[in-house]
GROMACS .gro file of C-alpha atoms in nm:
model
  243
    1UNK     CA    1   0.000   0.000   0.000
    2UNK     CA    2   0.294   0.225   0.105
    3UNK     CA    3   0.447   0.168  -0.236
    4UNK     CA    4   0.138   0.187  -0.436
    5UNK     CA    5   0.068   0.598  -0.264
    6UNK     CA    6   0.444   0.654  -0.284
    7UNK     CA    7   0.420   0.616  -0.679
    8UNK     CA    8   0.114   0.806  -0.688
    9UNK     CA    9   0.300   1.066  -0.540
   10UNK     CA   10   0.581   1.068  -0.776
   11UNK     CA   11   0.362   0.992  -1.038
   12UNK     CA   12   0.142   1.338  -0.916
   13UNK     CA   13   0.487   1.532  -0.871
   14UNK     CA   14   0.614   1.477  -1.256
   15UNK     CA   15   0.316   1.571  -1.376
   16UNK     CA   16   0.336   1.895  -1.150
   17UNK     CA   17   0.717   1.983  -1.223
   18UNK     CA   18   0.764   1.835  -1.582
   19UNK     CA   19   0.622   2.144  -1.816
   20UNK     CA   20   0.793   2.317  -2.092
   21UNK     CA   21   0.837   2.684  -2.218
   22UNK     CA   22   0.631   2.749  -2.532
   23UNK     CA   23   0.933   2.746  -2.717
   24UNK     CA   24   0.741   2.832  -3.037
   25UNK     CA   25   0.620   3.152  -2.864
   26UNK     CA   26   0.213   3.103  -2.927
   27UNK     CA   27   0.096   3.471  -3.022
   28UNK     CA   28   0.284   3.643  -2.723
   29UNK     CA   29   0.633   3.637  -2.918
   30UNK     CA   30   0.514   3.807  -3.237
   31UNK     CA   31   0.272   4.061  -3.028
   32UNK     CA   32   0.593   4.141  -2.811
   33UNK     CA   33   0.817   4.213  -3.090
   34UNK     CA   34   0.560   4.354  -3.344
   35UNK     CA   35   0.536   4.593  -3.026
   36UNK     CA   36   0.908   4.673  -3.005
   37UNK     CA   37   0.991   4.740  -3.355
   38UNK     CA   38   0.716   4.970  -3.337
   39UNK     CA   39   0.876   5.157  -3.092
   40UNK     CA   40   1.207   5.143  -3.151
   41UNK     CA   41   1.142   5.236  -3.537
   42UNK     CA   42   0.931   5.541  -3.404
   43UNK     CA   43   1.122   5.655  -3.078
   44UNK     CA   44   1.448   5.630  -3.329
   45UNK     CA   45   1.238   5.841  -3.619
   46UNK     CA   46   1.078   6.097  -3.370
   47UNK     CA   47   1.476   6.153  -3.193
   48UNK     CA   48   1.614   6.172  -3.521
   49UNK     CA   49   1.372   6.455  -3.619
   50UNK     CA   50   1.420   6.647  -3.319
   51UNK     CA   51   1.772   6.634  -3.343
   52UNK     CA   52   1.761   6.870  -3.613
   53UNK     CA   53   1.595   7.174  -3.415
   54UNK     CA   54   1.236   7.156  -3.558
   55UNK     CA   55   0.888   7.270  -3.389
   56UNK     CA   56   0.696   6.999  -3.176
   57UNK     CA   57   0.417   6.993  -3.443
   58UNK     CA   58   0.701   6.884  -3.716
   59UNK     CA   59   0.794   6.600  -3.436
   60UNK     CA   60   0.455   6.485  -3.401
   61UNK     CA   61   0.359   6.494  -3.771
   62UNK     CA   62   0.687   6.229  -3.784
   63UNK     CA   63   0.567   6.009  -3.537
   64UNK     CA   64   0.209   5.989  -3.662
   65UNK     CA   65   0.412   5.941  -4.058
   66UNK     CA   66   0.559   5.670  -3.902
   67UNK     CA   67   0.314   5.510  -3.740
   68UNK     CA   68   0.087   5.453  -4.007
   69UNK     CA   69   0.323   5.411  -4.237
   70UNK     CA   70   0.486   5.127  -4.061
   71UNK     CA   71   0.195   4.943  -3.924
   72UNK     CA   72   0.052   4.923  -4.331
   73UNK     CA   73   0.420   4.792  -4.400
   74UNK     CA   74   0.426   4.547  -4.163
   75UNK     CA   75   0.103   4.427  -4.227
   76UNK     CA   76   0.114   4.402  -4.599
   77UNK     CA   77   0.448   4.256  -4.544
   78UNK     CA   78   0.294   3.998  -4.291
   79UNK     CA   79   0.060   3.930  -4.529
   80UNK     CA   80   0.238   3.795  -4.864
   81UNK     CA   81   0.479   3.653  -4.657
   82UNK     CA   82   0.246   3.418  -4.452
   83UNK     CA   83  -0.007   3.423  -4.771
   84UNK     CA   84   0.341   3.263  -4.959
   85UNK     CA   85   0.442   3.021  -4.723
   86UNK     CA   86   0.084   2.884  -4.697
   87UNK     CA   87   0.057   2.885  -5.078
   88UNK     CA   88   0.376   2.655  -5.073
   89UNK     CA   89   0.265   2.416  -4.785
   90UNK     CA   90  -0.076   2.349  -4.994
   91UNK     CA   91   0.118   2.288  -5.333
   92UNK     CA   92   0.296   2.028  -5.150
   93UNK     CA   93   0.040   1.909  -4.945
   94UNK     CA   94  -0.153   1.858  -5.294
   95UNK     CA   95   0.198   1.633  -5.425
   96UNK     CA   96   0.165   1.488  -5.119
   97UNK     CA   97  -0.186   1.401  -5.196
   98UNK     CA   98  -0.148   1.277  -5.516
   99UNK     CA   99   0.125   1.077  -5.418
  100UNK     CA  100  -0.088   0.888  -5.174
  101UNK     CA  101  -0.356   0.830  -5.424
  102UNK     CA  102  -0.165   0.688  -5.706
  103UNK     CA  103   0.102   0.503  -5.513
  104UNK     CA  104   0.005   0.390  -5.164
  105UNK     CA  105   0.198   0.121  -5.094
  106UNK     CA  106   0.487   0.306  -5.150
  107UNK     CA  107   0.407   0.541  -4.954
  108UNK     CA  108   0.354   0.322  -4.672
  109UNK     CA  109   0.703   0.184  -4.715
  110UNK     CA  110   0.792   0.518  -4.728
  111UNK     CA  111   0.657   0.562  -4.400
  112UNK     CA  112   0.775   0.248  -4.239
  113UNK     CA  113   1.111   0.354  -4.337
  114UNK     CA  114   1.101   0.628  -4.188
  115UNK     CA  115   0.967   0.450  -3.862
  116UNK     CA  116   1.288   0.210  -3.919
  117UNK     CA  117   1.562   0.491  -3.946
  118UNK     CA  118   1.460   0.633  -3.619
  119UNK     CA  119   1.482   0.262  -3.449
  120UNK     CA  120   1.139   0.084  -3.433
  121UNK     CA  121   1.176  -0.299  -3.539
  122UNK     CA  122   1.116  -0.315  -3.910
  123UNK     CA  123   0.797  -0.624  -3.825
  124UNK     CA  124   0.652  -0.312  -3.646
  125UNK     CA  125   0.746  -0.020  -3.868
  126UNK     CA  126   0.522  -0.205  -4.144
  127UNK     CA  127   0.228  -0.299  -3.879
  128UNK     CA  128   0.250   0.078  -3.746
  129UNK     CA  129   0.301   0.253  -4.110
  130UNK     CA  130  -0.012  -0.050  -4.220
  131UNK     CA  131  -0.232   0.091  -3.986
  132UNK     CA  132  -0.199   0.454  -4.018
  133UNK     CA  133  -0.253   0.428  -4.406
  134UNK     CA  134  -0.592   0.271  -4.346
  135UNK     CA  135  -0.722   0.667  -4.323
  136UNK     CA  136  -0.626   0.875  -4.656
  137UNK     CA  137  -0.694   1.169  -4.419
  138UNK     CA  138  -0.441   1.011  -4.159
  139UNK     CA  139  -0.201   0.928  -4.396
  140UNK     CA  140  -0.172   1.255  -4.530
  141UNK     CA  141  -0.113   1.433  -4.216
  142UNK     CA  142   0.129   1.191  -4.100
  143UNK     CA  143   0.332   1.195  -4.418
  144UNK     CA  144   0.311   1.587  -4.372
  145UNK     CA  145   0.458   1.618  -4.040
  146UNK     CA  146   0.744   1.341  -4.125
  147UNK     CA  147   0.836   1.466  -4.460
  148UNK     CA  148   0.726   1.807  -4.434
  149UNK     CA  149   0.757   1.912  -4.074
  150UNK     CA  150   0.386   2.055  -4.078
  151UNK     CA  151   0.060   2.015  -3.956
  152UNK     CA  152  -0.195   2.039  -4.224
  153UNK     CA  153  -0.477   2.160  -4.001
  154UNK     CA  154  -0.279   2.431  -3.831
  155UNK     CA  155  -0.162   2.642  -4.093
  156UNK     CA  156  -0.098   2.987  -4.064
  157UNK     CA  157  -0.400   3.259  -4.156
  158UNK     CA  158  -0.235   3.556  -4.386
  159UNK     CA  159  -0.525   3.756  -4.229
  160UNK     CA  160  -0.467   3.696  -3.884
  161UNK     CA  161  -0.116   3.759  -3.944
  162UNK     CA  162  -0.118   4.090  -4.117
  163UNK     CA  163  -0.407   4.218  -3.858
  164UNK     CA  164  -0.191   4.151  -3.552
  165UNK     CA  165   0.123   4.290  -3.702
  166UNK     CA  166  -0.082   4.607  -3.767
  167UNK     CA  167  -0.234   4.638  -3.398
  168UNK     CA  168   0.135   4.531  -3.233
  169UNK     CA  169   0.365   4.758  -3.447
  170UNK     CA  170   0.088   5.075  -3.447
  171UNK     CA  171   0.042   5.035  -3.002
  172UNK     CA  172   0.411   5.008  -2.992
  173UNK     CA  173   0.456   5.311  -3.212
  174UNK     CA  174   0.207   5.518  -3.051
  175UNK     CA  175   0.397   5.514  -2.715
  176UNK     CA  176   0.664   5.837  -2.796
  177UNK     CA  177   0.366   6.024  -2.993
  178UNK     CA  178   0.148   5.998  -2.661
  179UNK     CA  179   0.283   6.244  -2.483
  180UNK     CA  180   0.243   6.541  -2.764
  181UNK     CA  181  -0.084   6.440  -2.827
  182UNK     CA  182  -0.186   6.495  -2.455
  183UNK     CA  183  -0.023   6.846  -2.432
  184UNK     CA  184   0.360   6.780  -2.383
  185UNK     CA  185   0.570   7.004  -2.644
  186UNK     CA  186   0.894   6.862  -2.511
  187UNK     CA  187   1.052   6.583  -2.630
  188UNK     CA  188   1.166   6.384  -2.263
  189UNK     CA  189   0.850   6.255  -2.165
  190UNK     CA  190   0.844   6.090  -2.519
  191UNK     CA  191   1.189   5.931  -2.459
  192UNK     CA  192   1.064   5.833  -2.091
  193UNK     CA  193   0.769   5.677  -2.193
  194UNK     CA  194   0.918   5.493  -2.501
  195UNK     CA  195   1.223   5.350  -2.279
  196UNK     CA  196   0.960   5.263  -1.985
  197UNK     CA  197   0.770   5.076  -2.287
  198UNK     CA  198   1.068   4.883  -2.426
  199UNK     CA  199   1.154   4.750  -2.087
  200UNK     CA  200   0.831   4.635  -2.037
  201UNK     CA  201   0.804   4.447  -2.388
  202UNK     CA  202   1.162   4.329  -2.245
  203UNK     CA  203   1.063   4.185  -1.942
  204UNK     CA  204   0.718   4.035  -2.124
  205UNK     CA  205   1.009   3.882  -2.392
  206UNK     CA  206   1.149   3.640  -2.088
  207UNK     CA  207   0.815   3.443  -2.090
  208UNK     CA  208   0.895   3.292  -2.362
  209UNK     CA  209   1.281   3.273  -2.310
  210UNK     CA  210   1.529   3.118  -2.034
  211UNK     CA  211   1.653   3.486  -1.924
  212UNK     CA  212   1.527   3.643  -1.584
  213UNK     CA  213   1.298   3.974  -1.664
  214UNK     CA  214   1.517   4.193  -1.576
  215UNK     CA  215   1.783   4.097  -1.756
  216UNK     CA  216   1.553   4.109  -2.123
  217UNK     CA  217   1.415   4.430  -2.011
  218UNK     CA  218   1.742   4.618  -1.950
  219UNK     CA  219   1.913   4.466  -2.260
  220UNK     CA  220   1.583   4.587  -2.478
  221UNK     CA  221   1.644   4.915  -2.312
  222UNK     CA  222   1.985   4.958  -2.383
  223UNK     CA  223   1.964   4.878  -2.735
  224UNK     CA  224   1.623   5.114  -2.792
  225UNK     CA  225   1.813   5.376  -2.610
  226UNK     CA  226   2.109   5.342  -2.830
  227UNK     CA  227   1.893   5.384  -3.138
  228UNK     CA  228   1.728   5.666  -3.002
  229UNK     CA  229   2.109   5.840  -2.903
  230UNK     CA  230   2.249   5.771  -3.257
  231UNK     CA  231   1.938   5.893  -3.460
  232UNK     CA  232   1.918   6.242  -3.239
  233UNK     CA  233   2.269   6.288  -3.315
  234UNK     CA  234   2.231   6.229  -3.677
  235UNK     CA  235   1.952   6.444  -3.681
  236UNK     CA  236   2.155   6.736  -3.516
  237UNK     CA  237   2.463   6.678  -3.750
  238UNK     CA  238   2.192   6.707  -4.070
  239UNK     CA  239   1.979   6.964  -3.912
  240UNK     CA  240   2.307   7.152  -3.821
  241UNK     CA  241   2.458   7.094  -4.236
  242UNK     CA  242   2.141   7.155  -4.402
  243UNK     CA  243   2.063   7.474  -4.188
   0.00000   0.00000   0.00000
């Protein structure tokens, strides 16, 4: 009895304690750095403007520019580019298919091969691969994520894709025009509020990596900050030449 409850409870405790990081990232990692590029790209555009000694309005104007204008680009380039890669995936999906329809047993060999070269017993690499082809549908998505490295019913929407990319990049990128649009006509509470933002989207960033928050968030806000620094001082060396 003690041994029975005793492997219950180690049973009950590897269940607890053995979990995984989504190392894939779900929707957080895309959200996170759709967010960041927004503001880097807009913090570093805005500094870079003001560099040069123009009004407030000119430095707003910028950072609205570059909102919009970045948010369309991302999502039109979010789009073609996960529109593409789905195109691709059905084409070969559709060999795939074909494939299993004109040749099956050798696709099931195919498939117990497969099973063989990663060290099941050849006797059950045919029963297993035997079995599995019963199902077209089965087959197919099998053969997909062993040849492939896909799942056919989880493919990426274009849509979704360029619609997230929009809403990520354009709330990052409104974070340094905030401030001017609620009053301020200086440009430090821009800068505070953008480098507050990119530590924040840094310490979000270690959910879905082995790094402590802290750690992401500083790094995020040393690199933003740097941007920010080497645009401004561009902008005052061109504002300064073309003046």
């Amino acid at each position: 009895m003690a041994i029975i409850e005793t492997e219950a409870a180690l049973h009950e405790a590897h269940r607890d304690n053995h979990t995984h990081r989504d190392v894939n990232g779900g929707w957080l990692r895309p959200a996170v750095f759709g967010a960041m590029d927004g503001l880097v790209s807009n913090l570093a555009l805005m500094t870079g403007v003001a560099g040069g000694a123009v009004s407030h309005q000119t430095i707003v104007l910028s950072g609205l520019a570059g909102l919009s204008a970045g948010a369309f680009s991302m999502a039109a380039g979010e789009y073609t580019s996960v529109a593409s890669q789905r195109e691709l995936v059905e084409a070969e999906l559709d060999v795939e298919r074909r494939e299993l329809r004109k040749h099956p047993k050798d696709e099931e060999a195919e498939l117990a091969a497969l099973y063989q070269a990663r060290g099941v017993e050849p006797g059950l690499a045919r029963a297993v691969a035997e079995q599995l082809s019963r199902d077209p549908e089965v087959a197919l998505e099998i053969h997909a994520r062993e040849e492939l490295g896909i799942d056919p019913g989880d493919l990426p929407s274009p849509l979704v894709a360029a619609v997230s990319s929009f809403a990520s990049f354009a709330l990052g990128a409104l974070l340094p025009v905030l401030p001017y649009l609620l009053g301020a006509t200086a440009l430090w509470p821009a800068v505070l509020l953008a480098l507050a933002g990119l530590f924040l989207c840094g310490a979000v960033v270690a959910k879905v990596t082995a790094r402590s928050w802290w750690f992401s968030g500083l790094r995020q806000l040393a690199l933003g900050g740097a941007a920010a620094g080497v645009t401004y001082a561009l902008g005052s060396l061109f504002g300064t030449a073309v003046g």
